Amino acid sequence: MALVSSVTGIPIVTRPLQHPAPGDVTPDRAEIEAWKQAFRKNLFYVLGRFQATATVNDKYLALAYSARDRLLDRWVKTSETYYRAKVRTVAVLSAEFLLGPHLGNTLVNLGAFDTARQAMEELGLDFAGLLDQEEEPGLGNGGLGRLAACYLDSLATLQIPSIGYGIRYEFGIFHQHIRDGWQIETADKWLRLGNPWEITRPEIAFDIGFAGHTEPYTDANGRCRVRWIPGRVVRSTAHDTAIPGYRVNTANLLRLWSAQAVNSFDFASFDVGDYYGAVEEKVASETISKVLYPNDSAVRGKQLRLEQQYFLVSCALQDMMRIHLQTAPDPSRFHEKYAVQLNDTHPALAIAELMRILLDDHGMEWEPAWAITQQTMGYTNHTLLPEALETWSVGLFASVLPRHLELVYEINRRFLDEVRRRYPGDDDRIRRMSLIDESGHRSVRMAHLACVGSHAINGVAALHSELLRRDVLRDFSALWPDKFRNVTNGVSPRRFMMLINPALTRLLTEAIGPAWTRDLDALRALELLADDPAFRAEWGGVKRRNREALAAEIGRKTSVAPDPASLFDVQVKRFHEYKRQHLNLLHVITLYHRLKHDPGCAAPPRTVVFAGKAAPGYMMAKRIIKLVHCVAEVVNNDRSTSDRLRVAFIPDYNVKHSERIFPGADLSEQISTAGKEASGTGNMKFALNGALTIGTLDGANVEIREAVGADNFFLFGMTVEDVRRRLAAGYRPYEHYRADEELRAVIDAIADGTFSGGDRELFKPIVDNLLGPDPFMLLADYRSYVDCQDEVGHAWGDRDRWTRASILNVARMGPFSSDRSIREYCRDIWHVKPVPIGD
Ligand code: F58
């Protein structure tokens, strides 16, 4: 029977589904009973508890084990199928996977969300409270790590054989607390209450060498070879997590490595009574997987980080070779078996490590080994910021990885010969392109190694890929134009719509059928409804309820009680000067001044929401967080304005907290200086949940605006070209300050202690930075931003227009599904095909 939209009466074309979507179909009675039974069994047999005395965590674990049991079936079948079919496999190498809580997402992907909810409710349990109990694995800093997690979700959903390789950090990204407006960090002990999602595989273990020396020898065939004698060896252990696809039988593998000592006790030391000496090696070895580096841009020079990077790639490649040799005893076919994607340069040592394995362990010659390596590797760049381009001092590299440095030198020698042949006599180019930067202290340029050792290089949004080709990697793009590609980022609609926004999910499915849950482009059907008054009213109702939920969340987490009828203006992301949270603050203060001096002004009530962590050593970013709190303190406590303007900072931004924020947002702040944000993915999550964007032409904003239409996007600010011209002409921020009265009043208020109890020193570094160099050009964009915010206020006043734009934003978000990104990687870079898993 044909389904008909309850709103428009338009017939809905649906494809048959294997399992019901959340909220779609009444859960099956037998299935509900099965979940109750599984829960009771797990509580008893795995946790040794009965319901009356079980803690919330026990109950969460019992439900998590019940979900995992259902996953295991798919997981085992998937690996069996892959093993038998000897499938070509994608290996995503990433120092970060920011997964977010597993339970809710697993239930959505299994099509069992409503069933499990009903089962728990029938057992008298608070289902939402159980989901909330999960402590997320915060094994990443921000966008890069979260992108890797969305990609795993899409790889499984598209039934692509894949393995994610990463590090099982014992401490993930720090927790952020706010004391007196300042960020305080505490350790993230995410494993404290157990991790029901992983299976530890002590038998999958490798020895990872460090330091020592190399020596030449002659092999049995009389050929000269090199042997690496490591000075130190660490043992790795694999911890596996299943990654289920959405309503398919595929469950792929995420394999994270932890480090142990080869021997936990040095008995020689122990025997002579040196107990501490005896455990020293154990402690030193375990340090490698102890903690995630919490920097989201510049990472410089730390030996432990280099060791982490090598640990990851050596574990991954040894494991891949082991798996490959199980079914094809021929290392020279490695590139046929695997497509490796390097998630930025953090795993770029994989290029040297694969060479080492092929040459030293398998006795291959240089040329074939190099061809295999290049055909295997693909490199994704995530940044244009010069300080984020990784380099390692040659001295440090030599002491940690002496054999790999020799290999890097040889790769470089051959590469520079090629450059010389192409550009005879161009010594400057040689200097620029060399894998070794000889300008100051000699260092290894990891981005150059990644370019030379890969067959494909891509940026993460159209503009970013273009700027890579034009600036950062210009010489490489001139030498190998065909290696360069763009794959615009995407986000998983399972987590970032179906899981986090059940009300909108339900409305969408009622209106246009469930096809969009598998094919986000099907959201286009909503366009027909954008002018339907009844549908707009329902849409507005969903947005209002989501805003109420966000207001309640803010009330729980902060001392602010926002008005749910106000415009929710949200900026959530890492704190960084280039992301310009302080530009947002300049607008907040502008608004505050206007409300105070002209209470009759047209500005509608707004709640401005911030969340995000600053790198612990990044003092300017921490001071901007302090400024948010100080401005909030004044604005929220001023009776003359507080019904029109409120400012809230939600502490400890992470995936879990983000999930409560996106659905309630009306306005998404994407206001980086043009040319600085590679892509952004928060911008996509907001728009998918019906927020309108205020943004610059930066990163994926450009493509989002093209997709949703210029009328449905608030554009302001300089373009990349404008920035370039302005800098070339000599940028003088002070002139903006002098010429713009409103701006002057704002900066003066920050400087004169209005927000710091009269303290003129506290924000001096920010004021001096803005009036002096203003490296991120806030003052140049201020007027355009504030005018654009006025337009936002205006548009919000015309609620019909706003709702229409919100619907059209969602309708046109199809291209920003991570499924689309992964299809492009499969087609253009990896050359892999789906391998469906039967029932
Ligand atoms: C981010 N990079 C980009 N790096 O800034 C963002 O525009 C993009 O959308 C996202 O990648 C995904 O492509 C990013 O998050 C890091 O966090 C690194 C962590 C390790 C040190 C260097 C930065």
Tab-separated table of C-alpha atoms and ligand atoms in Angstrom, residues 96 141-145 147 293 295-299 305 346 382-383 388 460 489 578-579 677-681, ligand 1:
chain	number	residue	atom	x	y	z
A	96	GLU	CA	42.674	9.854	16.854
A	141	ASN	CA	40.922	16.361	20.020
A	142	GLY	CA	38.231	17.584	17.691
A	143	GLY	CA	37.293	17.622	14.023
A	144	LEU	CA	39.988	15.302	12.733
A	145	GLY	CA	39.268	12.532	15.230
A	147	LEU	CA	35.751	12.739	11.123
A	293	TYR	CA	48.257	14.818	23.241
A	295	ASN	CA	46.825	20.022	21.166
A	296	ASP	CA	44.568	20.716	18.254
A	297	SER	CA	47.017	22.653	16.145
A	298	ALA	CA	50.732	23.003	16.802
A	299	VAL	CA	52.379	19.817	17.992
A	305	ARG	CA	54.565	11.766	20.471
A	346	HIS	CA	50.503	11.714	12.283
A	382	HIS	CA	43.508	18.623	7.379
A	383	THR	CA	45.163	21.964	7.865
A	388	ALA	CA	50.305	22.568	12.408
A	460	VAL	CA	38.899	18.145	3.004
A	489	ASN	CA	34.148	16.080	4.567
A	578	TYR	CA	41.519	31.549	14.018
A	579	LYS	CA	38.019	30.302	14.871
A	677	GLU	CA	39.484	26.470	8.603
A	678	ALA	CA	40.214	23.490	6.384
A	679	SER	CA	36.606	22.339	6.298
A	680	GLY	CA	34.706	22.251	9.556
A	681	THR	CA	32.176	19.523	10.259
B	1	F58	C1	40.425	19.671	11.629
B	1	F58	N1	41.742	19.461	12.131
B	1	F58	C2	40.298	20.955	10.825
B	1	F58	N2	43.189	18.700	13.732
B	1	F58	O1	40.718	22.046	11.606
B	1	F58	C3	38.845	21.118	10.421
B	1	F58	O2	38.690	22.234	9.607
B	1	F58	C4	38.396	19.867	9.668
B	1	F58	O3	37.020	19.913	9.443
B	1	F58	C5	38.696	18.614	10.473
B	1	F58	O4	40.060	18.570	10.814
B	1	F58	C6	38.364	17.357	9.712
B	1	F58	O5	38.946	17.382	8.450
B	1	F58	C7	41.900	18.934	13.354
B	1	F58	O6	40.957	18.649	14.051
B	1	F58	C8	43.569	18.217	14.918
B	1	F58	O7	42.811	18.141	15.870
B	1	F58	C9	44.998	17.757	15.017
B	1	F58	C10	45.187	16.897	16.220
B	1	F58	C11	46.633	16.495	16.377
B	1	F58	C12	47.569	17.618	16.329
B	1	F58	C13	47.373	18.513	15.162
B	1	F58	C14	45.934	18.924	14.963
